[in-house]
């Protein structure tokens, strides 16, 4: 599936036209994760669909969802902009940025420098770079380019050997361990435990995918996570504010 997505992305890039720079306010994604509202920072994801789960949210209102996340105490947002596989749009990110005062991660398969310029122009505060999708040298070049444009970077890995190859070329400020194998789409939240000892102490560690309950959050925090990226389990609920409170084990008054 990952290879299929990357091939599609290469074709998409041949026709990419950069939008005008929206010159929207900028917020520090890193600082928001470093000083969270709770004991674990929450990156709440605005996500309509995925290749593994199909349609997640039928009545998809991205701005309303983002506003609910903000009211529910999310520290940052992640917004899907990949269209063919996740039914995202770059316009969703811009519209959310115009309505919400939280740092936004552009969640997409970034493989080229032009996408970094695009991310900045549409209002992203951070981009995602996936270790499994990029050669380490290219990943570092894209990381450096994003940093020059004052974008934060979430470097994501799933496998230990990929983490090791990434750490040979750079020490990311923010590192996400994806509990979902992007080749098989199987999820294992123990993934973080197996890799925690390899992660530099100064790196802010994010646990991603397959997190549904407060017990899951307690578990990944034990493994060293300082933040969690959660999409599906929040998106499937009718009320995202209540969903966040339940996830963090907070009392909900109906």
Coordinates of C-alpha atoms in Angstrom, one line a residue:
X1 CA 0.0 0.0 0.0
X2 CA 2.8 2.4 0.9
X3 CA 4.4 1.9 -2.5
X4 CA 1.1 2.4 -4.3
X5 CA 0.6 5.7 -2.4
X6 CA 4.1 6.9 -3.2
X7 CA 3.7 6.1 -6.9
X8 CA 0.4 8.0 -6.9
X9 CA 2.1 11.0 -5.2
X10 CA 4.9 11.1 -7.8
X11 CA 2.2 11.4 -10.5
X12 CA 0.4 14.0 -8.5
X13 CA 3.5 16.1 -8.2
X14 CA 4.0 16.3 -12.0
X15 CA 0.8 18.4 -12.1
X16 CA 1.2 20.3 -8.8
X17 CA 0.7 24.1 -9.1
X18 CA 1.8 26.0 -6.0
X19 CA -1.0 28.1 -4.5
X20 CA -0.6 31.7 -3.4
X21 CA 1.0 32.2 0.0
X22 CA -1.9 32.7 2.4
X23 CA 0.4 34.4 4.9
X24 CA -1.5 33.0 7.8
X25 CA -0.4 33.2 11.5
X26 CA 2.3 30.8 12.5
X27 CA 2.4 28.8 15.7
X28 CA 5.2 26.6 17.1
X29 CA 4.2 22.9 16.8
X30 CA 7.2 22.0 18.9
X31 CA 6.6 24.5 21.7
X32 CA 2.9 23.4 22.0
X33 CA 4.0 19.7 22.4
X34 CA 6.8 20.7 24.8
X35 CA 4.3 22.6 27.1
X36 CA 1.1 20.5 26.9
X37 CA -2.2 21.2 28.5
X38 CA -2.2 17.8 30.1
X39 CA 0.6 15.4 31.2
X40 CA 0.6 14.0 27.6
X41 CA 0.3 16.3 24.6
X42 CA -2.5 15.6 22.1
X43 CA -2.2 16.0 18.4
X44 CA -5.8 15.5 17.3
X45 CA -6.3 14.5 13.7
X46 CA -8.8 15.8 11.2
X47 CA -9.3 12.7 9.0
X48 CA -12.2 11.7 6.7
X49 CA -11.0 8.3 5.5
X50 CA -8.0 6.0 5.3
X51 CA -6.9 3.1 3.1
X52 CA -7.1 0.6 5.9
X53 CA -10.5 1.7 7.4
X54 CA -12.2 3.3 4.4
X55 CA -14.7 6.1 5.2
X56 CA -14.3 7.1 8.9
X57 CA -16.6 10.2 9.0
X58 CA -19.6 10.4 6.7
X59 CA -20.8 13.9 7.7
X60 CA -17.3 15.4 7.5
X61 CA -17.2 19.1 8.6
X62 CA -13.5 19.8 9.0
X63 CA -13.8 23.3 10.6
X64 CA -16.4 22.1 13.1
X65 CA -14.2 19.1 14.1
X66 CA -11.1 21.3 14.5
X67 CA -13.0 23.8 16.6
X68 CA -14.2 20.9 18.8
X69 CA -10.7 19.6 19.2
X70 CA -9.6 23.1 20.2
X71 CA -12.4 23.4 22.8
X72 CA -11.6 19.9 24.0
X73 CA -8.0 20.9 24.9
X74 CA -6.0 19.5 22.0
X75 CA -2.5 20.9 21.8
X76 CA -2.0 20.6 18.1
X77 CA -3.9 19.5 15.0
X78 CA -3.0 17.1 12.2
X79 CA -4.8 17.6 9.0
X80 CA -4.8 15.1 6.1
X81 CA -4.2 16.7 2.7
X82 CA -3.8 13.6 0.6
X83 CA -6.8 13.2 -1.6
X84 CA -6.7 9.9 -3.4
X85 CA -6.2 7.7 -0.3
X86 CA -7.4 9.7 2.6
X87 CA -10.0 12.0 1.0
X88 CA -8.1 15.0 2.3
X89 CA -7.6 18.4 0.7
X90 CA -5.1 21.2 1.2
X91 CA -8.0 23.6 1.3
X92 CA -9.1 21.9 4.6
X93 CA -5.9 22.8 6.2
X94 CA -6.1 26.5 5.1
X95 CA -9.8 26.8 6.2
X96 CA -9.0 25.3 9.6
X97 CA -6.0 27.6 10.1
X98 CA -8.2 30.6 9.4
X99 CA -10.6 29.5 12.2
X100 CA -8.5 27.8 14.9
X101 CA -5.5 29.1 16.9
X102 CA -3.6 25.8 17.2
X103 CA -0.4 24.6 15.4
X104 CA -1.2 22.4 12.5
X105 CA 0.7 19.5 11.1
X106 CA 0.3 18.9 7.4
X107 CA -0.3 15.1 7.2
X108 CA 0.7 13.9 3.8
X109 CA 3.3 11.8 2.0
X110 CA 6.0 14.4 1.4
X111 CA 8.7 13.3 -1.0
X112 CA 9.8 16.5 -2.8
X113 CA 10.9 20.0 -1.9
X114 CA 8.0 21.6 -3.7
X115 CA 5.6 20.1 -1.1
X116 CA 7.4 21.9 1.7
X117 CA 6.9 25.2 0.0
X118 CA 3.3 24.3 -0.6
X119 CA 2.8 23.4 3.1
X120 CA 4.1 26.8 4.2
X121 CA 1.9 28.6 1.7
X122 CA -1.3 26.8 2.7
X123 CA -0.7 27.6 6.4
X124 CA 1.0 24.5 7.9
X125 CA 3.2 25.0 11.0
X126 CA 4.8 21.5 10.6
X127 CA 5.2 18.7 8.1
X128 CA 5.4 15.0 8.3
X129 CA 8.4 13.1 6.9
X130 CA 8.1 9.3 6.9
X131 CA 11.3 7.2 7.3
X132 CA 9.8 4.3 5.5
X133 CA 9.0 6.5 2.5
X134 CA 12.3 8.3 2.1
X135 CA 16.0 7.5 1.7
X136 CA 17.8 8.9 4.7
X137 CA 19.8 11.5 2.7
X138 CA 16.6 12.9 1.0
X139 CA 14.9 12.9 4.4
X140 CA 17.6 15.0 5.8
X141 CA 17.5 17.4 2.8
X142 CA 13.8 17.8 3.2
X143 CA 14.1 18.2 7.0
X144 CA 16.7 21.0 6.5
X145 CA 14.6 22.7 3.9
X146 CA 11.5 22.7 6.2
X147 CA 13.6 24.1 9.1
X148 CA 14.9 26.9 6.9
X149 CA 11.3 27.9 6.2
X150 CA 10.6 27.8 10.0
X151 CA 8.4 24.7 9.8
X152 CA 8.7 22.1 12.5
X153 CA 9.1 18.5 11.3
X154 CA 7.6 15.3 12.7
X155 CA 9.9 12.5 11.6
X156 CA 7.9 9.2 11.6
X157 CA 9.3 5.7 11.7
X158 CA 7.8 2.3 12.3
X159 CA 10.7 -0.2 12.2
X160 CA 13.8 -0.2 14.3
X161 CA 16.2 -0.5 11.3
X162 CA 14.6 2.6 9.7
X163 CA 15.0 4.5 13.0
X164 CA 18.7 3.5 13.1
X165 CA 19.2 4.7 9.5
X166 CA 17.5 8.0 10.2
X167 CA 19.6 8.6 13.4
X168 CA 22.7 8.2 11.3
X169 CA 21.9 11.4 9.3
X170 CA 20.0 13.6 11.9
X171 CA 18.6 13.8 15.4
X172 CA 15.0 14.9 15.0
X173 CA 13.5 17.3 17.5
X174 CA 10.2 15.5 17.2
X175 CA 10.1 11.8 16.4
X176 CA 6.9 9.8 15.9
X177 CA 6.8 6.0 16.3
X178 CA 3.9 4.7 14.2
X179 CA 2.3 1.7 15.8
X180 CA 0.8 0.8 12.4
X181 CA 3.0 -1.0 9.9
X182 CA 2.6 0.9 6.7
X183 CA 3.2 -2.2 4.6
X184 CA 0.7 -4.5 6.3
X185 CA -1.4 -1.9 8.2
X186 CA -1.3 -4.1 11.3
X187 CA -1.1 -2.2 14.6
X188 CA 0.9 -3.0 17.7
X189 CA 1.2 -0.4 20.5
X190 CA 4.2 -2.2 22.0
X191 CA 6.2 -0.9 19.0
X192 CA 7.3 2.0 21.1
X193 CA 8.6 -0.2 23.9
X194 CA 10.9 -2.1 21.6
X195 CA 12.5 1.1 20.3
X196 CA 12.4 3.6 23.2
X197 CA 16.0 2.8 24.3
X198 CA 17.4 3.9 20.9
X199 CA 15.7 7.3 20.9
X200 CA 17.9 10.3 21.9
X201 CA 16.9 11.8 25.3
X202 CA 16.5 15.3 23.8
X203 CA 14.0 14.1 21.1
X204 CA 10.3 14.7 21.8
X205 CA 8.7 11.3 21.3
X206 CA 5.2 10.9 19.8
X207 CA 3.2 7.7 19.8
X208 CA 1.0 7.4 16.7
X209 CA -1.9 5.1 15.6
X210 CA -4.0 2.4 17.3
X211 CA -4.7 4.4 20.5
X212 CA -8.3 4.1 21.6
X213 CA -8.4 4.2 25.4
X214 CA -7.0 5.9 28.5
X215 CA -5.2 2.6 29.2
X216 CA -3.4 2.9 25.9
X217 CA -2.3 6.4 26.8
X218 CA -1.0 5.3 30.2
X219 CA 0.9 2.5 28.4
X220 CA 2.7 4.6 25.8
X221 CA 3.5 7.2 28.4
X222 CA 5.3 4.5 30.4
X223 CA 7.4 3.8 27.3
X224 CA 8.5 7.4 27.1
X225 CA 5.9 9.1 24.9
X226 CA 5.5 12.8 25.5
X227 CA 2.7 13.2 23.0
X228 CA 0.1 11.1 21.1
X229 CA -1.3 11.5 17.6
X230 CA -4.9 10.3 17.5
X231 CA -7.3 10.3 14.6
X232 CA -9.7 7.5 14.1
X233 CA -10.9 6.9 17.7
X234 CA -11.8 10.6 18.0
X235 CA -13.2 11.0 14.5
X236 CA -15.6 8.1 15.0
X237 CA -17.3 9.8 18.0
X238 CA -20.2 12.2 17.6
X239 CA -18.8 14.7 20.1
X240 CA -15.1 15.3 19.8
X241 CA -14.9 17.3 23.1
X242 CA -16.4 14.4 25.1
X243 CA -14.2 11.9 23.2
X244 CA -11.0 13.8 24.2
X245 CA -12.2 14.0 27.9
X246 CA -12.9 10.2 27.9
X247 CA -9.6 9.4 26.3
X248 CA -7.8 11.3 29.1
X249 CA -9.9 9.7 31.8
X250 CA -11.6 13.0 32.7
X251 CA -15.2 13.1 34.0
X252 CA -17.8 14.0 31.5
X253 CA -20.9 16.0 32.5
X254 CA -23.7 15.5 30.0

